[in-house]
PDB file of C-alpha atoms in Angstrom:
ATOM      1  CA  MET A   1     161.706  56.066 -30.485  1.00  0.00           C
ATOM      2  CA  ASP A   2     158.191  55.182 -31.451  1.00  0.00           C
ATOM      3  CA  SER A   3     155.000  53.210 -30.917  1.00  0.00           C
ATOM      4  CA  GLN A   4     152.494  50.894 -32.618  1.00  0.00           C
ATOM      5  CA  GLY A   5     149.335  49.138 -31.656  1.00  0.00           C
ATOM      6  CA  THR A   6     147.281  49.077 -28.425  1.00  0.00           C
ATOM      7  CA  GLY A   7     146.692  46.661 -25.414  1.00  0.00           C
ATOM      8  CA  VAL A   8     148.986  43.633 -24.520  1.00  0.00           C
ATOM      9  CA  ASN A   9     150.081  42.793 -28.145  1.00  0.00           C
ATOM     10  CA  ALA A  10     151.543  45.997 -28.931  1.00  0.00           C
ATOM     11  CA  CYS A  11     154.716  47.670 -29.273  1.00  0.00           C
ATOM     12  CA  MET A  12     154.651  50.898 -27.109  1.00  0.00           C
ATOM     13  CA  VAL A  13     158.279  51.641 -27.218  1.00  0.00           C
ATOM     14  CA  SER A  14     160.376  50.980 -30.273  1.00  0.00           C
ATOM     15  CA  ALA A  15     163.576  51.978 -31.883  1.00  0.00           C
ATOM     16  CA  PRO A  16     164.761  51.623 -35.770  1.00  0.00           C
ATOM     17  CA  LEU A  17     167.606  48.909 -36.251  1.00  0.00           C
ATOM     18  CA  CYS A  18     170.438  51.831 -36.730  1.00  0.00           C
ATOM     19  CA  SER A  19     169.674  53.162 -33.212  1.00  0.00           C
ATOM     20  CA  LEU A  20     171.944  52.833 -30.180  1.00  0.00           C
ATOM     21  CA  ALA A  21     169.626  50.607 -28.062  1.00  0.00           C
ATOM     22  CA  ALA A  22     169.226  48.128 -31.393  1.00  0.00           C
ATOM     23  CA  ARG A  23     173.065  47.925 -31.978  1.00  0.00           C
ATOM     24  CA  LEU A  24     173.407  47.342 -28.177  1.00  0.00           C
ATOM     25  CA  LEU A  25     170.729  44.619 -28.377  1.00  0.00           C
ATOM     26  CA  LEU A  26     172.038  43.116 -31.606  1.00  0.00           C
ATOM     27  CA  CYS A  27     175.489  42.695 -30.279  1.00  0.00           C
ATOM     28  CA  TYR A  28     174.667  41.752 -26.751  1.00  0.00           C
ATOM     29  CA  PRO A  29     176.411  41.495 -24.132  1.00  0.00           C
ATOM     30  CA  LYS A  30     179.748  42.961 -25.665  1.00  0.00           C
ATOM     31  CA  ALA A  31     178.915  45.090 -28.171  1.00  0.00           C
ATOM     32  CA  THR A  32     182.774  46.391 -28.837  1.00  0.00           C
ATOM     33  CA  ALA A  33     184.050  42.744 -28.787  1.00  0.00           C
ATOM     34  CA  GLY A  34     184.505  42.333 -32.581  1.00  0.00           C
ATOM     35  CA  CYS A  35     180.608  42.376 -33.262  1.00  0.00           C
ATOM     36  CA  ASP A  36     179.865  43.032 -36.835  1.00  0.00           C
ATOM     37  CA  VAL A  37     176.867  45.234 -36.297  1.00  0.00           C
ATOM     38  CA  SER A  38     176.518  46.424 -39.919  1.00  0.00           C
ATOM     39  CA  ARG A  39     176.371  42.645 -40.806  1.00  0.00           C
ATOM     40  CA  LEU A  40     173.598  42.115 -37.926  1.00  0.00           C
ATOM     41  CA  ILE A  41     171.529  44.824 -39.018  1.00  0.00           C
ATOM     42  CA  SER A  42     171.399  43.373 -42.797  1.00  0.00           C
ATOM     43  CA  GLU A  43     170.516  40.239 -41.357  1.00  0.00           C
ATOM     44  CA  ALA A  44     167.850  41.565 -39.402  1.00  0.00           C
ATOM     45  CA  SER A  45     166.520  43.558 -42.205  1.00  0.00           C
ATOM     46  CA  SER A  46     166.619  40.389 -44.529  1.00  0.00           C
ATOM     47  CA  LEU A  47     163.825  38.816 -42.387  1.00  0.00           C
ATOM     48  CA  GLY A  48     161.728  41.816 -42.334  1.00  0.00           C
ATOM     49  CA  VAL A  49     162.650  43.275 -39.130  1.00  0.00           C
ATOM     50  CA  ASP A  50     161.874  46.879 -39.189  1.00  0.00           C
ATOM     51  CA  ARG A  51     161.983  48.151 -35.694  1.00  0.00           C
ATOM     52  CA  ILE A  52     162.845  46.355 -32.182  1.00  0.00           C
ATOM     53  CA  CYS A  53     160.370  46.876 -29.229  1.00  0.00           C
ATOM     54  CA  LEU A  54     162.292  48.029 -26.212  1.00  0.00           C
ATOM     55  CA  GLU A  55     160.074  46.495 -23.624  1.00  0.00           C
ATOM     56  CA  GLY A  56     159.774  43.023 -21.959  1.00  0.00           C
ATOM     57  CA  PRO A  57     160.030  41.473 -18.166  1.00  0.00           C
ATOM     58  CA  THR A  58     163.614  41.197 -18.270  1.00  0.00           C
ATOM     59  CA  ARG A  59     165.849  44.444 -17.722  1.00  0.00           C
ATOM     60  CA  LEU A  60     169.140  45.078 -19.206  1.00  0.00           C
ATOM     61  CA  ASP A  61     169.849  48.233 -17.298  1.00  0.00           C
ATOM     62  CA  PHE A  62     173.415  47.349 -17.034  1.00  0.00           C
ATOM     63  CA  ILE A  63     173.749  47.895 -20.937  1.00  0.00           C
ATOM     64  CA  LEU A  64     171.270  50.605 -21.178  1.00  0.00           C
ATOM     65  CA  LYS A  65     169.237  52.278 -18.615  1.00  0.00           C
ATOM     66  CA  GLY A  66     165.537  51.191 -19.159  1.00  0.00           C
ATOM     67  CA  LEU A  67     166.549  48.615 -21.726  1.00  0.00           C
ATOM     68  CA  ARG A  68     163.921  45.570 -21.597  1.00  0.00           C
ATOM     69  CA  VAL A  69     163.781  42.186 -23.637  1.00  0.00           C
ATOM     70  CA  LEU A  70     161.311  39.318 -23.404  1.00  0.00           C
ATOM     71  CA  GLY A  71     164.032  37.007 -21.982  1.00  0.00           C
ATOM     72  CA  LYS A  72     167.710  35.848 -22.215  1.00  0.00           C
ATOM     73  CA  GLY A  73     169.489  32.728 -22.088  1.00  0.00           C
ATOM     74  CA  HIS A  74     173.015  31.103 -22.403  1.00  0.00           C
ATOM     75  CA  ALA A  75     172.721  31.038 -26.094  1.00  0.00           C
ATOM     76  CA  GLY A  76     170.579  34.349 -27.076  1.00  0.00           C
ATOM     77  CA  ILE A  77     168.188  36.807 -25.882  1.00  0.00           C
ATOM     78  CA  VAL A  78     164.668  37.254 -27.332  1.00  0.00           C
ATOM     79  CA  VAL A  79     163.254  40.555 -28.229  1.00  0.00           C
ATOM     80  CA  LYS A  80     159.719  42.013 -29.433  1.00  0.00           C
ATOM     81  CA  VAL A  81     160.001  43.035 -32.884  1.00  0.00           C
ATOM     82  CA  LEU A  82     157.966  44.649 -35.662  1.00  0.00           C
ATOM     83  CA  ALA A  83     158.599  42.788 -38.872  1.00  0.00           C
ATOM     84  CA  ASP A  84     156.866  43.695 -41.962  1.00  0.00           C
ATOM     85  CA  GLY A  85     154.323  45.629 -39.940  1.00  0.00           C
ATOM     86  CA  ALA A  86     153.781  42.581 -37.611  1.00  0.00           C
ATOM     87  CA  LEU A  87     154.490  41.929 -34.026  1.00  0.00           C
ATOM     88  CA  ARG A  88     157.029  39.153 -33.812  1.00  0.00           C
ATOM     89  CA  ALA A  89     159.465  37.626 -31.544  1.00  0.00           C
ATOM     90  CA  LEU A  90     163.423  37.814 -32.453  1.00  0.00           C
ATOM     91  CA  LYS A  91     165.929  35.469 -30.844  1.00  0.00           C
ATOM     92  CA  ILE A  92     169.326  36.868 -31.438  1.00  0.00           C
ATOM     93  CA  LYS A  93     172.485  34.882 -30.625  1.00  0.00           C
ATOM     94  CA  ARG A  94     174.838  36.265 -27.851  1.00  0.00           C
ATOM     95  CA  THR A  95     178.251  37.657 -29.102  1.00  0.00           C
ATOM     96  CA  ASP A  96     179.812  35.440 -26.113  1.00  0.00           C
ATOM     97  CA  SER A  97     177.862  32.010 -27.012  1.00  0.00           C
ATOM     98  CA  LYS A  98     179.690  28.866 -27.346  1.00  0.00           C
ATOM     99  CA  ARG A  99     177.066  27.881 -30.455  1.00  0.00           C
ATOM    100  CA  ALA A 100     178.220  28.655 -33.763  1.00  0.00           C
ATOM    101  CA  SER A 101     174.537  29.153 -35.067  1.00  0.00           C
ATOM    102  CA  LEU A 102     171.148  29.189 -34.259  1.00  0.00           C
ATOM    103  CA  SER A 103     170.111  26.870 -37.233  1.00  0.00           C
ATOM    104  CA  ASP A 104     169.612  23.848 -35.517  1.00  0.00           C
ATOM    105  CA  GLU A 105     167.213  25.172 -32.873  1.00  0.00           C
ATOM    106  CA  ALA A 106     165.082  27.143 -35.808  1.00  0.00           C
ATOM    107  CA  ARG A 107     164.927  23.718 -37.780  1.00  0.00           C
ATOM    108  CA  LYS A 108     163.401  22.017 -34.433  1.00  0.00           C
ATOM    109  CA  LEU A 109     161.328  24.986 -33.716  1.00  0.00           C
ATOM    110  CA  ILE A 110     159.805  24.649 -37.454  1.00  0.00           C
ATOM    111  CA  LEU A 111     159.262  21.170 -36.706  1.00  0.00           C
ATOM    112  CA  GLY A 112     157.682  21.720 -33.347  1.00  0.00           C
ATOM    113  CA  SER A 113     155.192  23.947 -34.874  1.00  0.00           C
ATOM    114  CA  ARG A 114     154.192  21.238 -37.455  1.00  0.00           C
ATOM    115  CA  TYR A 115     152.710  19.393 -34.307  1.00  0.00           C
ATOM    116  CA  GLY A 116     151.276  22.754 -32.624  1.00  0.00           C
ATOM    117  CA  ALA A 117     153.976  22.533 -29.874  1.00  0.00           C
ATOM    118  CA  THR A 118     156.114  25.585 -30.445  1.00  0.00           C
ATOM    119  CA  PRO A 119     156.217  29.016 -32.076  1.00  0.00           C
ATOM    120  CA  MET A 120     155.903  29.204 -35.868  1.00  0.00           C
ATOM    121  CA  VAL A 121     159.113  30.116 -37.499  1.00  0.00           C
ATOM    122  CA  TYR A 122     159.139  33.060 -40.341  1.00  0.00           C
ATOM    123  CA  GLY A 123     162.782  32.897 -41.183  1.00  0.00           C
ATOM    124  CA  TYR A 124     166.095  32.576 -39.704  1.00  0.00           C
ATOM    125  CA  THR A 125     169.863  33.124 -39.924  1.00  0.00           C
ATOM    126  CA  ASP A 126     173.056  31.830 -38.192  1.00  0.00           C
ATOM    127  CA  ASN A 127     172.671  34.487 -35.628  1.00  0.00           C
ATOM    128  CA  MET A 128     168.609  35.065 -35.524  1.00  0.00           C
ATOM    129  CA  ILE A 129     165.355  33.517 -35.658  1.00  0.00           C
ATOM    130  CA  LEU A 130     162.074  35.318 -36.442  1.00  0.00           C
ATOM    131  CA  MET A 131     159.089  33.598 -34.716  1.00  0.00           C
ATOM    132  CA  ASP A 132     155.700  34.190 -33.660  1.00  0.00           C
ATOM    133  CA  TYR A 133     155.317  36.554 -30.430  1.00  0.00           C
ATOM    134  CA  VAL A 134     153.642  34.087 -27.909  1.00  0.00           C
ATOM    135  CA  GLY A 135     152.537  36.922 -25.505  1.00  0.00           C
ATOM    136  CA  SER A 136     153.850  37.387 -21.818  1.00  0.00           C
ATOM    137  CA  THR A 137     151.485  34.763 -19.993  1.00  0.00           C
ATOM    138  CA  SER A 138     153.833  32.057 -18.375  1.00  0.00           C
ATOM    139  CA  LEU A 139     153.065  28.846 -16.703  1.00  0.00           C
ATOM    140  CA  LYS A 140     154.843  30.732 -13.680  1.00  0.00           C
ATOM    141  CA  GLN A 141     152.421  33.632 -14.253  1.00  0.00           C
ATOM    142  CA  VAL A 142     149.123  31.490 -14.321  1.00  0.00           C
ATOM    143  CA  ILE A 143     150.143  29.649 -10.909  1.00  0.00           C
ATOM    144  CA  ASP A 144     150.891  33.065  -9.360  1.00  0.00           C
ATOM    145  CA  LEU A 145     147.575  34.677 -10.342  1.00  0.00           C
ATOM    146  CA  TYR A 146     145.724  31.047  -9.181  1.00  0.00           C
ATOM    147  CA  PHE A 147     147.381  31.919  -5.820  1.00  0.00           C
ATOM    148  CA  THR A 148     146.541  35.787  -5.881  1.00  0.00           C
ATOM    149  CA  HIS A 149     142.790  34.329  -7.089  1.00  0.00           C
ATOM    150  CA  LEU A 150     142.613  36.101 -10.258  1.00  0.00           C
ATOM    151  CA  TYR A 151     142.268  32.514 -11.849  1.00  0.00           C
ATOM    152  CA  ASN A 152     140.058  29.941 -10.079  1.00  0.00           C
ATOM    153  CA  THR A 153     140.547  26.041 -10.186  1.00  0.00           C
ATOM    154  CA  ASP A 154     139.179  25.523 -13.307  1.00  0.00           C
ATOM    155  CA  ASP A 155     141.526  27.888 -14.795  1.00  0.00           C
ATOM    156  CA  LEU A 156     144.447  26.030 -13.248  1.00  0.00           C
ATOM    157  CA  ALA A 157     142.976  22.967 -14.463  1.00  0.00           C
ATOM    158  CA  THR A 158     142.577  24.225 -17.876  1.00  0.00           C
ATOM    159  CA  ALA A 159     145.924  25.423 -17.745  1.00  0.00           C
ATOM    160  CA  VAL A 160     147.655  22.062 -16.610  1.00  0.00           C
ATOM    161  CA  ARG A 161     145.710  20.371 -19.658  1.00  0.00           C
ATOM    162  CA  GLY A 162     147.261  22.821 -21.976  1.00  0.00           C
ATOM    163  CA  ALA A 163     150.873  22.380 -20.702  1.00  0.00           C
ATOM    164  CA  LEU A 164     150.394  18.755 -20.678  1.00  0.00           C
ATOM    165  CA  ARG A 165     149.101  18.762 -24.456  1.00  0.00           C
ATOM    166  CA  ALA A 166     151.888  21.201 -25.664  1.00  0.00           C
ATOM    167  CA  ALA A 167     154.277  18.593 -24.139  1.00  0.00           C
ATOM    168  CA  ARG A 168     152.628  15.791 -25.869  1.00  0.00           C
ATOM    169  CA  ALA A 169     152.493  17.578 -29.052  1.00  0.00           C
ATOM    170  CA  LEU A 170     156.628  17.903 -28.310  1.00  0.00           C
ATOM    171  CA  ASP A 171     156.807  14.166 -27.986  1.00  0.00           C
ATOM    172  CA  LEU A 172     154.942  13.483 -31.088  1.00  0.00           C
ATOM    173  CA  ALA A 173     157.473  15.700 -32.989  1.00  0.00           C
ATOM    174  CA  GLY A 174     160.126  13.508 -31.368  1.00  0.00           C
ATOM    175  CA  LEU A 175     161.649  16.601 -29.739  1.00  0.00           C
ATOM    176  CA  LEU A 176     162.880  16.102 -26.042  1.00  0.00           C
ATOM    177  CA  HIS A 177     163.310  19.576 -24.100  1.00  0.00           C
ATOM    178  CA  ALA A 178     165.989  19.614 -21.472  1.00  0.00           C
ATOM    179  CA  GLU A 179     164.339  22.048 -19.219  1.00  0.00           C
ATOM    180  CA  LEU A 180     160.419  20.845 -18.620  1.00  0.00           C
ATOM    181  CA  ASN A 181     161.226  19.182 -15.459  1.00  0.00           C
ATOM    182  CA  ARG A 182     160.967  22.896 -14.123  1.00  0.00           C
ATOM    183  CA  PRO A 183     158.723  24.414 -17.084  1.00  0.00           C
ATOM    184  CA  LEU A 184     157.570  27.623 -15.267  1.00  0.00           C
ATOM    185  CA  SER A 185     159.098  29.918 -18.319  1.00  0.00           C
ATOM    186  CA  ASN A 186     159.145  27.533 -21.036  1.00  0.00           C
ATOM    187  CA  VAL A 187     155.252  26.832 -21.461  1.00  0.00           C
ATOM    188  CA  MET A 188     153.540  30.015 -22.646  1.00  0.00           C
ATOM    189  CA  TYR A 189     149.995  30.833 -23.017  1.00  0.00           C
ATOM    190  CA  PRO A 190     149.624  33.159 -25.973  1.00  0.00           C
ATOM    191  CA  ASP A 191     145.881  33.683 -25.261  1.00  0.00           C
ATOM    192  CA  PRO A 192     145.496  34.571 -21.454  1.00  0.00           C
ATOM    193  CA  LEU A 193     141.579  33.949 -21.594  1.00  0.00           C
ATOM    194  CA  ASN A 194     142.534  30.335 -23.201  1.00  0.00           C
ATOM    195  CA  LEU A 195     144.588  28.464 -20.900  1.00  0.00           C
ATOM    196  CA  ASN A 196     143.862  25.275 -22.900  1.00  0.00           C
ATOM    197  CA  SER A 197     146.108  26.310 -25.746  1.00  0.00           C
ATOM    198  CA  ALA A 198     149.974  26.490 -24.843  1.00  0.00           C
ATOM    199  CA  LEU A 199     153.155  26.515 -26.459  1.00  0.00           C
ATOM    200  CA  ILE A 200     156.858  25.593 -25.561  1.00  0.00           C
ATOM    201  CA  VAL A 201     159.724  28.026 -26.195  1.00  0.00           C
ATOM    202  CA  ASP A 202     163.516  27.971 -25.613  1.00  0.00           C
ATOM    203  CA  LEU A 203     164.865  24.786 -27.572  1.00  0.00           C
ATOM    204  CA  GLU A 204     168.424  25.432 -27.108  1.00  0.00           C
ATOM    205  CA  SER A 205     169.451  22.433 -25.277  1.00  0.00           C
ATOM    206  CA  THR A 206     166.810  19.885 -27.094  1.00  0.00           C
ATOM    207  CA  SER A 207     167.591  16.512 -28.145  1.00  0.00           C
ATOM    208  CA  TYR A 208     165.534  13.929 -29.648  1.00  0.00           C
ATOM    209  CA  GLY A 209     162.885  11.184 -27.935  1.00  0.00           C
ATOM    210  CA  CYS A 210     159.769  11.260 -26.087  1.00  0.00           C
ATOM    211  CA  GLY A 211     159.674  12.132 -22.356  1.00  0.00           C
ATOM    212  CA  ASN A 212     158.160  15.735 -22.164  1.00  0.00           C
ATOM    213  CA  VAL A 213     154.622  14.619 -20.798  1.00  0.00           C
ATOM    214  CA  ASN A 214     156.864  12.946 -17.937  1.00  0.00           C
ATOM    215  CA  LYS A 215     158.518  16.003 -16.780  1.00  0.00           C
ATOM    216  CA  VAL A 216     155.587  18.345 -16.849  1.00  0.00           C
ATOM    217  CA  ALA A 217     153.191  15.903 -15.317  1.00  0.00           C
ATOM    218  CA  SER A 218     156.220  15.058 -12.233  1.00  0.00           C
ATOM    219  CA  PHE A 219     156.354  18.969 -12.101  1.00  0.00           C
ATOM    220  CA  PHE A 220     152.774  19.317 -11.292  1.00  0.00           C
ATOM    221  CA  LEU A 221     152.357  16.322  -9.042  1.00  0.00           C
ATOM    222  CA  ILE A 222     155.301  17.301  -6.913  1.00  0.00           C
ATOM    223  CA  ARG A 223     154.179  20.994  -6.936  1.00  0.00           C
ATOM    224  CA  PHE A 224     150.517  20.481  -6.110  1.00  0.00           C
ATOM    225  CA  HIS A 225     150.469  16.738  -4.868  1.00  0.00           C
ATOM    226  CA  GLY A 226     153.414  16.454  -2.898  1.00  0.00           C
ATOM    227  CA  GLY A 227     154.782  13.591  -4.996  1.00  0.00           C
ATOM    228  CA  VAL A 228     154.778  11.167  -7.401  1.00  0.00           C
ATOM    229  CA  SER A 229     153.187   7.794  -6.584  1.00  0.00           C
ATOM    230  CA  LYS A 230     154.330   4.255  -7.525  1.00  0.00           C
ATOM    231  CA  ARG A 231     151.310   3.798  -9.921  1.00  0.00           C
ATOM    232  CA  ILE A 232     151.866   7.153 -11.551  1.00  0.00           C
ATOM    233  CA  ARG A 233     155.505   6.575 -12.083  1.00  0.00           C
ATOM    234  CA  GLU A 234     154.572   3.088 -13.616  1.00  0.00           C
ATOM    235  CA  LEU A 235     152.188   4.997 -15.912  1.00  0.00           C
ATOM    236  CA  LEU A 236     154.708   7.433 -17.026  1.00  0.00           C
ATOM    237  CA  ARG A 237     157.444   4.979 -17.504  1.00  0.00           C
ATOM    238  CA  THR A 238     155.040   2.895 -19.696  1.00  0.00           C
ATOM    239  CA  TYR A 239     154.041   6.148 -21.792  1.00  0.00           C
ATOM    240  CA  GLU A 240     157.482   7.178 -22.432  1.00  0.00           C
ATOM    241  CA  ALA A 241     158.851   3.702 -23.688  1.00  0.00           C
ATOM    242  CA  GLY A 242     155.928   3.607 -26.143  1.00  0.00           C
ATOM    243  CA  CYS A 243     154.624   7.264 -26.376  1.00  0.00           C
ATOM    244  CA  SER A 244     151.349   6.405 -27.280  1.00  0.00           C
ATOM    245  CA  PHE A 245     148.177   8.095 -27.193  1.00  0.00           C
ATOM    246  CA  ARG A 246     146.251   5.423 -24.684  1.00  0.00           C
ATOM    247  CA  GLU A 247     148.923   6.237 -21.989  1.00  0.00           C
ATOM    248  CA  TYR A 248     149.058   9.586 -22.803  1.00  0.00           C
ATOM    249  CA  ALA A 249     145.287   9.948 -22.242  1.00  0.00           C
ATOM    250  CA  GLU A 250     145.453   8.095 -19.064  1.00  0.00           C
ATOM    251  CA  VAL A 251     148.289  10.481 -17.708  1.00  0.00           C
ATOM    252  CA  GLU A 252     146.237  13.634 -18.647  1.00  0.00           C
ATOM    253  CA  GLY A 253     143.226  12.368 -16.657  1.00  0.00           C
ATOM    254  CA  SER A 254     145.138  11.246 -13.729  1.00  0.00           C
ATOM    255  CA  ILE A 255     147.277  14.256 -13.307  1.00  0.00           C
ATOM    256  CA  ILE A 256     144.395  17.111 -13.709  1.00  0.00           C
ATOM    257  CA  LYS A 257     142.267  14.903 -11.136  1.00  0.00           C
ATOM    258  CA  LEU A 258     145.203  14.337  -8.684  1.00  0.00           C
ATOM    259  CA  VAL A 259     146.007  18.453  -8.809  1.00  0.00           C
ATOM    260  CA  LEU A 260     142.197  19.119  -8.535  1.00  0.00           C
ATOM    261  CA  ASN A 261     141.379  16.576  -5.440  1.00  0.00           C
ATOM    262  CA  ASN A 262     144.698  17.929  -3.652  1.00  0.00           C
ATOM    263  CA  ILE A 263     143.591  21.730  -4.170  1.00  0.00           C
ATOM    264  CA  LYS A 264     139.818  21.072  -3.149  1.00  0.00           C
ATOM    265  CA  SER A 265     141.207  18.938  -0.208  1.00  0.00           C
ATOM    266  CA  ARG A 266     143.468  22.219   1.117  1.00  0.00           C
ATOM    267  CA  SER A 267     140.529  24.597   0.547  1.00  0.00           C
ATOM    268  CA  LEU A 268     138.533  22.478   2.906  1.00  0.00           C
ATOM    269  CA  GLN A 269     141.216  22.340   5.674  1.00  0.00           C
TER     270      GLN A 269
END
């Protein structure tokens, strides 16, 4: 095992593709169930992956004690890697996934990245997607840090704006995310000092259409305002029908104002 880099965007503990830990991740969750690990190592190498970083917020101790990844879902797991010397994220299709390929998700990520909504993709195969590493600051962490007073009210307002604008960018790409009604882990802030810039991850169940702004806006209103008024529902319905900038601008301004007003009124109680 080895380490590279310093600070948050570092690979503190890594292992080569031929290591036991890397093999277990490439064949997750059933390394012995007909997994062609040699082929998967070859695929990862073809994408430029040199080493897998054995760290992240999600523990896989039941696979190997101390093993960590960035995240796991129904279709795959996401690990931090070193690819051609740069820090990247690699999504690996689970060996028990019902999906035949990750190619459709990769193409949608590429489309979304053209609008600044999703991480940039550097290459993909049926079993893997190599993309930008977007850090570890999620919307959930921003909200938690706000309630522990490490972020202030202005920071929260900036994060709300960043999330709404990422959702707007995904709407412009014509991609409708299935899980943004609860976007806590799907909205990421690559730079925790610049919460105005957010990206949306995990397009496993994405369809086509407009409506991401509606989902994210409704989440913030329910979370910080207690509900969605009739006026806002009508505004969101109008936005979804045309996906126009005029309605979006009104949505953004209204959501931020309502969230801030509610937070300030609570602080005065």
